[in-house]
Amino acid sequence: ANRRGHGLEPKILAKKLLKDAGFKINYHIMPGLPGASLKKDLEMFKELFRNSDFQPDMLKIYPTVVVRNSALYGLWKKGKYEALTDRQFEKFILEVKKSFIPPYVRISRLVRDVPATSIVAGPIISNIRQLISHRTDCPCIRCREVGADYDIREKIMLDRIDYTASDGKEIFLQYVSKDKQKLFALLRLRIPDRNNQGHFIPALHDAALIREVHTYGKLTGISQKNETSPQHIGLGKKLMKEAEKIAKKEFGVDKIVVISGVGVREYYKKLGYRQKNTYMVKTI
């Protein structure tokens, strides 16, 4: 209806291929599209995390807006489309954050950078995250990640969340405060469907996948120490060891692979990983 060019099935397959290659998935969600309603859009968010075919790692939530010289502008001019208001979008986001977002998802953006002068109908609010931050205890990664001024000398704990996604098992590991309101470090471990023989990328054959490792807090130089910051106190190494143990003992996997940028390959080499193709690989 909105001329996307494809239905759900290609999207579901593409996401499985990407996750099985170690990538993170960021969905761009647009409430208020023609043919939708706020009720349908809320049901869509339920389905994102109820249905294992979806389960994105990150979200960007953009309200639909009407701009001149678009097909939607023509529908709006004819009275065949009614745009969301700022108030409707604000209430919608509050409900989504409160009711549907799991702790392993990061809401990276809430609005698109469309100049207000270009919007003829639809939400023009640009600082919605700041406006609603005090009105909801959102469990998403961005709302919980510690900042540069956070002192880590309080006790933290390792937390684990298991879920099924795209025909595989996902294990989300996180170091958090006791109340789980502060996030210090995370790791995404994936066990692909092992009933499928082989892999379309040879380096990933019969392997567990680490799709992300991230530590939050004040950045510290590689050779520096800062006992009050989560950076460079070993949380990443502890998460890697835990992931290796889970893959080996719980799933019987003896190879683990990390998708890695060029700049951090030396870090993984120190943990016993070696480069194969564009991945870092270790026998466990």
Coordinates of C-alpha atoms in Angstrom, one line a residue:
A1 CA 0.0 0.0 0.0
N2 CA 2.9 2.4 0.7
R3 CA 4.9 1.3 -2.3
R4 CA 7.7 -0.3 -0.4
G5 CA 8.3 -2.7 -3.2
H6 CA 8.2 -6.0 -1.2
G7 CA 6.2 -7.8 1.4
L8 CA 7.3 -9.4 4.7
E9 CA 8.8 -12.6 3.4
P10 CA 11.9 -11.0 1.8
K11 CA 12.4 -8.9 4.9
I12 CA 12.3 -12.0 7.2
L13 CA 14.8 -13.9 5.0
A14 CA 17.1 -10.9 4.7
K15 CA 17.2 -10.5 8.5
K16 CA 18.0 -14.1 9.0
L17 CA 20.9 -14.0 6.5
L18 CA 22.3 -10.9 8.2
K19 CA 22.0 -12.2 11.7
D20 CA 23.6 -15.5 10.7
A21 CA 26.5 -13.4 9.3
G22 CA 26.9 -11.7 12.6
F23 CA 25.3 -8.3 11.9
K24 CA 23.1 -6.3 14.1
I25 CA 19.7 -5.3 12.8
N26 CA 18.3 -1.8 13.1
Y27 CA 14.6 -1.3 12.1
H28 CA 13.3 2.0 10.9
I29 CA 9.7 2.1 12.1
M30 CA 7.2 4.7 10.8
P31 CA 3.9 5.1 12.7
G32 CA 1.2 6.9 11.0
L33 CA 1.6 5.6 7.4
P34 CA -1.4 5.6 5.1
G35 CA -3.6 2.6 5.9
A36 CA -2.4 2.4 9.5
S37 CA -3.8 3.6 12.7
L38 CA -2.4 4.1 16.2
K39 CA -4.1 0.9 17.3
K40 CA -2.5 -1.0 14.3
D41 CA 0.9 0.6 15.0
L42 CA 0.8 -0.5 18.7
E43 CA -0.1 -4.0 17.6
M44 CA 2.9 -3.8 15.2
F45 CA 5.3 -3.1 18.1
K46 CA 3.8 -6.1 20.0
E47 CA 4.5 -8.3 17.0
L48 CA 8.1 -7.1 16.6
F49 CA 9.1 -8.7 19.9
R50 CA 6.4 -11.4 20.1
N51 CA 7.3 -13.0 16.8
S52 CA 10.7 -14.6 16.5
D53 CA 10.8 -13.7 12.7
F54 CA 11.5 -10.1 13.7
Q55 CA 13.3 -9.2 17.0
P56 CA 15.4 -6.3 15.9
D57 CA 18.5 -5.2 17.9
M58 CA 17.9 -1.5 17.5
L59 CA 15.1 0.9 16.5
K60 CA 14.7 4.2 14.8
I61 CA 11.2 5.5 15.2
Y62 CA 10.1 8.2 12.7
P63 CA 6.6 9.6 12.6
T64 CA 5.2 9.9 9.1
V65 CA 5.1 13.6 8.0
V66 CA 3.7 15.2 4.9
V67 CA 6.0 17.3 2.7
R68 CA 5.2 19.1 -0.5
N69 CA 5.7 17.5 -3.9
S70 CA 5.2 14.0 -2.4
A71 CA 2.5 11.4 -3.3
L72 CA 1.4 11.6 0.4
Y73 CA 0.9 15.4 0.0
G74 CA -1.6 14.8 -2.8
L75 CA -3.5 12.3 -0.6
W76 CA -3.5 14.8 2.3
K77 CA -4.7 17.7 0.1
K78 CA -7.7 15.5 -1.1
G79 CA -8.6 14.7 2.5
K80 CA -7.7 11.0 2.1
Y81 CA -4.9 11.0 4.7
E82 CA -4.9 12.4 8.2
A83 CA -1.5 12.9 9.8
L84 CA -0.6 12.3 13.5
T85 CA -0.3 15.3 15.8
D86 CA 2.6 16.0 18.2
R87 CA 0.4 15.0 21.1
Q88 CA -0.6 11.7 19.5
F89 CA 3.0 10.8 18.7
E90 CA 4.1 11.7 22.2
K91 CA 1.5 9.5 23.8
F92 CA 2.3 6.7 21.3
I93 CA 6.0 6.8 22.1
L94 CA 5.3 6.7 25.8
E95 CA 3.2 3.6 25.4
V96 CA 5.8 1.9 23.3
K97 CA 8.6 2.6 25.7
K98 CA 6.5 1.6 28.7
S99 CA 4.9 -1.6 27.4
F100 CA 6.9 -3.2 24.5
I101 CA 10.6 -2.5 24.5
P102 CA 12.8 -5.3 25.9
P103 CA 16.2 -4.6 27.6
Y104 CA 18.2 -6.0 24.6
V105 CA 17.0 -3.3 22.2
R106 CA 18.5 0.2 21.7
I107 CA 16.2 3.0 20.5
S108 CA 18.8 5.0 18.8
R109 CA 16.6 7.7 17.3
L110 CA 13.0 9.0 17.8
V111 CA 12.5 11.6 15.1
R112 CA 14.0 12.3 11.7
D113 CA 15.8 15.5 10.9
V114 CA 13.2 17.0 8.6
P115 CA 13.1 20.9 9.0
A116 CA 9.8 22.0 10.5
T117 CA 9.4 24.5 7.7
S118 CA 9.2 21.6 5.2
I119 CA 6.5 19.8 7.2
V120 CA 2.9 20.7 6.1
A121 CA 1.3 18.1 8.3
G122 CA 2.4 15.6 11.0
P123 CA 4.6 15.9 14.1
I124 CA 7.1 18.7 14.1
I125 CA 8.4 18.0 17.7
S126 CA 12.2 17.4 17.6
N127 CA 13.2 16.9 21.2
I128 CA 10.7 14.3 22.2
R129 CA 13.3 12.1 24.0
Q130 CA 14.0 15.0 26.4
L131 CA 10.4 15.8 26.9
I132 CA 9.4 12.3 28.0
S133 CA 12.6 11.1 29.7
H134 CA 11.2 11.9 33.2
R135 CA 7.8 10.3 32.5
T136 CA 8.9 6.7 31.8
D137 CA 11.4 4.2 33.0
C138 CA 12.3 2.9 29.5
P139 CA 14.4 -0.3 29.7
C140 CA 16.1 0.2 26.3
I141 CA 19.9 0.2 26.1
R142 CA 20.2 3.9 25.3
C143 CA 18.1 4.9 28.3
R144 CA 20.2 2.7 30.7
E145 CA 23.8 3.1 29.4
V146 CA 26.0 4.9 31.9
G147 CA 27.5 8.2 31.0
A148 CA 31.0 9.6 31.3
D149 CA 30.4 11.0 34.8
Y150 CA 29.3 7.6 36.3
D151 CA 31.4 6.1 39.1
I152 CA 31.5 2.3 38.8
R153 CA 32.7 1.6 42.3
E154 CA 29.3 0.3 43.3
K155 CA 28.5 -3.4 42.9
I156 CA 27.5 -4.7 39.5
M157 CA 26.1 -8.0 38.4
L158 CA 26.0 -10.2 35.2
D159 CA 22.5 -10.6 33.8
R160 CA 21.4 -12.9 31.0
I161 CA 18.4 -12.8 28.7
D162 CA 17.6 -15.7 26.3
Y163 CA 15.2 -15.4 23.3
T164 CA 14.6 -16.9 19.9
A165 CA 15.1 -14.9 16.7
S166 CA 15.3 -15.7 13.0
D167 CA 15.6 -19.5 13.6
G168 CA 18.4 -19.1 16.0
K169 CA 19.0 -18.7 19.8
E170 CA 20.1 -15.3 21.1
I171 CA 21.8 -14.8 24.4
F172 CA 22.0 -11.2 25.6
L173 CA 24.6 -10.7 28.4
Q174 CA 24.8 -7.5 30.3
Y175 CA 26.7 -6.1 33.3
V176 CA 24.1 -4.0 35.2
S177 CA 23.5 -2.3 38.6
K178 CA 21.6 -4.4 41.1
D179 CA 18.3 -2.7 40.1
K180 CA 19.2 -3.2 36.4
Q181 CA 18.6 0.5 35.7
K182 CA 22.3 1.2 34.8
L183 CA 24.0 -0.7 32.0
F184 CA 27.8 -0.9 31.9
A185 CA 28.6 -3.5 29.2
L186 CA 26.8 -5.9 26.9
L187 CA 27.4 -8.8 24.5
R188 CA 25.1 -10.4 21.9
L189 CA 25.7 -14.1 21.4
R190 CA 23.9 -16.0 18.6
I191 CA 23.6 -19.7 18.1
P192 CA 22.4 -20.2 14.5
D193 CA 20.0 -23.0 13.5
R194 CA 22.3 -26.0 13.5
N195 CA 19.9 -28.2 11.5
N196 CA 21.0 -26.4 8.4
Q197 CA 24.1 -28.0 6.9
G198 CA 27.0 -25.7 6.1
H199 CA 27.0 -21.9 6.0
F200 CA 27.1 -19.5 3.0
I201 CA 30.2 -18.0 4.6
P202 CA 32.9 -20.7 5.2
A203 CA 34.4 -19.0 8.3
L204 CA 31.1 -19.3 10.0
H205 CA 30.4 -23.0 9.5
D206 CA 29.4 -24.7 12.8
A207 CA 30.2 -21.5 14.7
A208 CA 28.6 -19.5 17.5
L209 CA 28.5 -15.8 16.6
I210 CA 29.3 -12.7 18.8
R211 CA 27.4 -10.0 17.1
E212 CA 28.3 -7.1 19.4
V213 CA 30.4 -6.3 22.4
H214 CA 30.2 -2.9 24.0
T215 CA 31.3 -1.2 27.2
Y216 CA 29.9 2.2 28.2
G217 CA 31.2 5.0 30.4
K218 CA 34.1 7.5 30.1
L219 CA 36.5 6.7 27.3
T220 CA 40.0 5.8 28.6
G221 CA 43.2 5.4 26.7
I222 CA 44.4 1.9 26.0
S223 CA 47.4 2.4 28.3
Q224 CA 45.5 4.3 30.9
K225 CA 43.7 3.1 34.0
N226 CA 40.5 4.6 35.5
E227 CA 39.1 2.6 38.3
T228 CA 35.9 4.6 38.4
S229 CA 35.0 4.0 34.7
P230 CA 33.7 0.8 33.1
Q231 CA 36.2 1.3 30.3
H232 CA 39.3 -1.0 30.4
I233 CA 38.5 -2.8 33.7
G234 CA 37.9 -6.1 32.0
L235 CA 34.1 -6.2 31.6
G236 CA 34.5 -6.9 27.8
K237 CA 36.9 -9.8 28.5
K238 CA 34.6 -11.3 31.1
L239 CA 31.7 -11.1 28.7
M240 CA 33.7 -12.9 26.0
K241 CA 34.7 -15.7 28.4
E242 CA 31.1 -16.1 29.5
A243 CA 29.9 -16.3 25.9
E244 CA 32.6 -18.9 25.1
K245 CA 31.6 -21.0 28.1
I246 CA 27.9 -20.8 27.1
A247 CA 28.6 -21.8 23.5
K248 CA 30.8 -24.7 24.5
K249 CA 28.9 -26.2 27.5
E250 CA 25.3 -25.4 26.7
F251 CA 25.3 -25.8 22.9
G252 CA 28.3 -28.0 22.2
V253 CA 29.9 -25.5 19.8
D254 CA 33.7 -25.6 19.6
K255 CA 34.2 -22.5 17.4
I256 CA 33.2 -19.0 18.1
V257 CA 33.4 -16.0 15.7
V258 CA 33.3 -12.3 16.3
I259 CA 32.3 -9.8 13.6
S260 CA 35.0 -7.1 14.0
G261 CA 36.0 -3.8 12.7
V262 CA 39.6 -3.3 11.7
G263 CA 40.5 -1.1 14.7
V264 CA 39.7 -3.8 17.3
R265 CA 41.2 -6.9 15.7
E266 CA 44.3 -6.6 17.9
Y267 CA 42.1 -6.6 21.0
Y268 CA 40.6 -10.0 19.9
K269 CA 44.0 -11.4 18.9
K270 CA 45.0 -10.9 22.6
L271 CA 42.0 -13.1 23.6
G272 CA 43.1 -15.9 21.3
Y273 CA 41.2 -15.0 18.1
R274 CA 42.7 -15.2 14.6
Q275 CA 41.5 -13.5 11.5
K276 CA 39.7 -15.6 8.9
N277 CA 38.1 -13.7 6.0
T278 CA 36.7 -10.6 7.6
Y279 CA 35.9 -12.3 11.0
M280 CA 37.9 -13.1 14.1
V281 CA 37.7 -16.8 14.9
K282 CA 38.6 -19.0 17.9
T283 CA 38.5 -22.7 18.7
I284 CA 37.0 -23.2 22.2

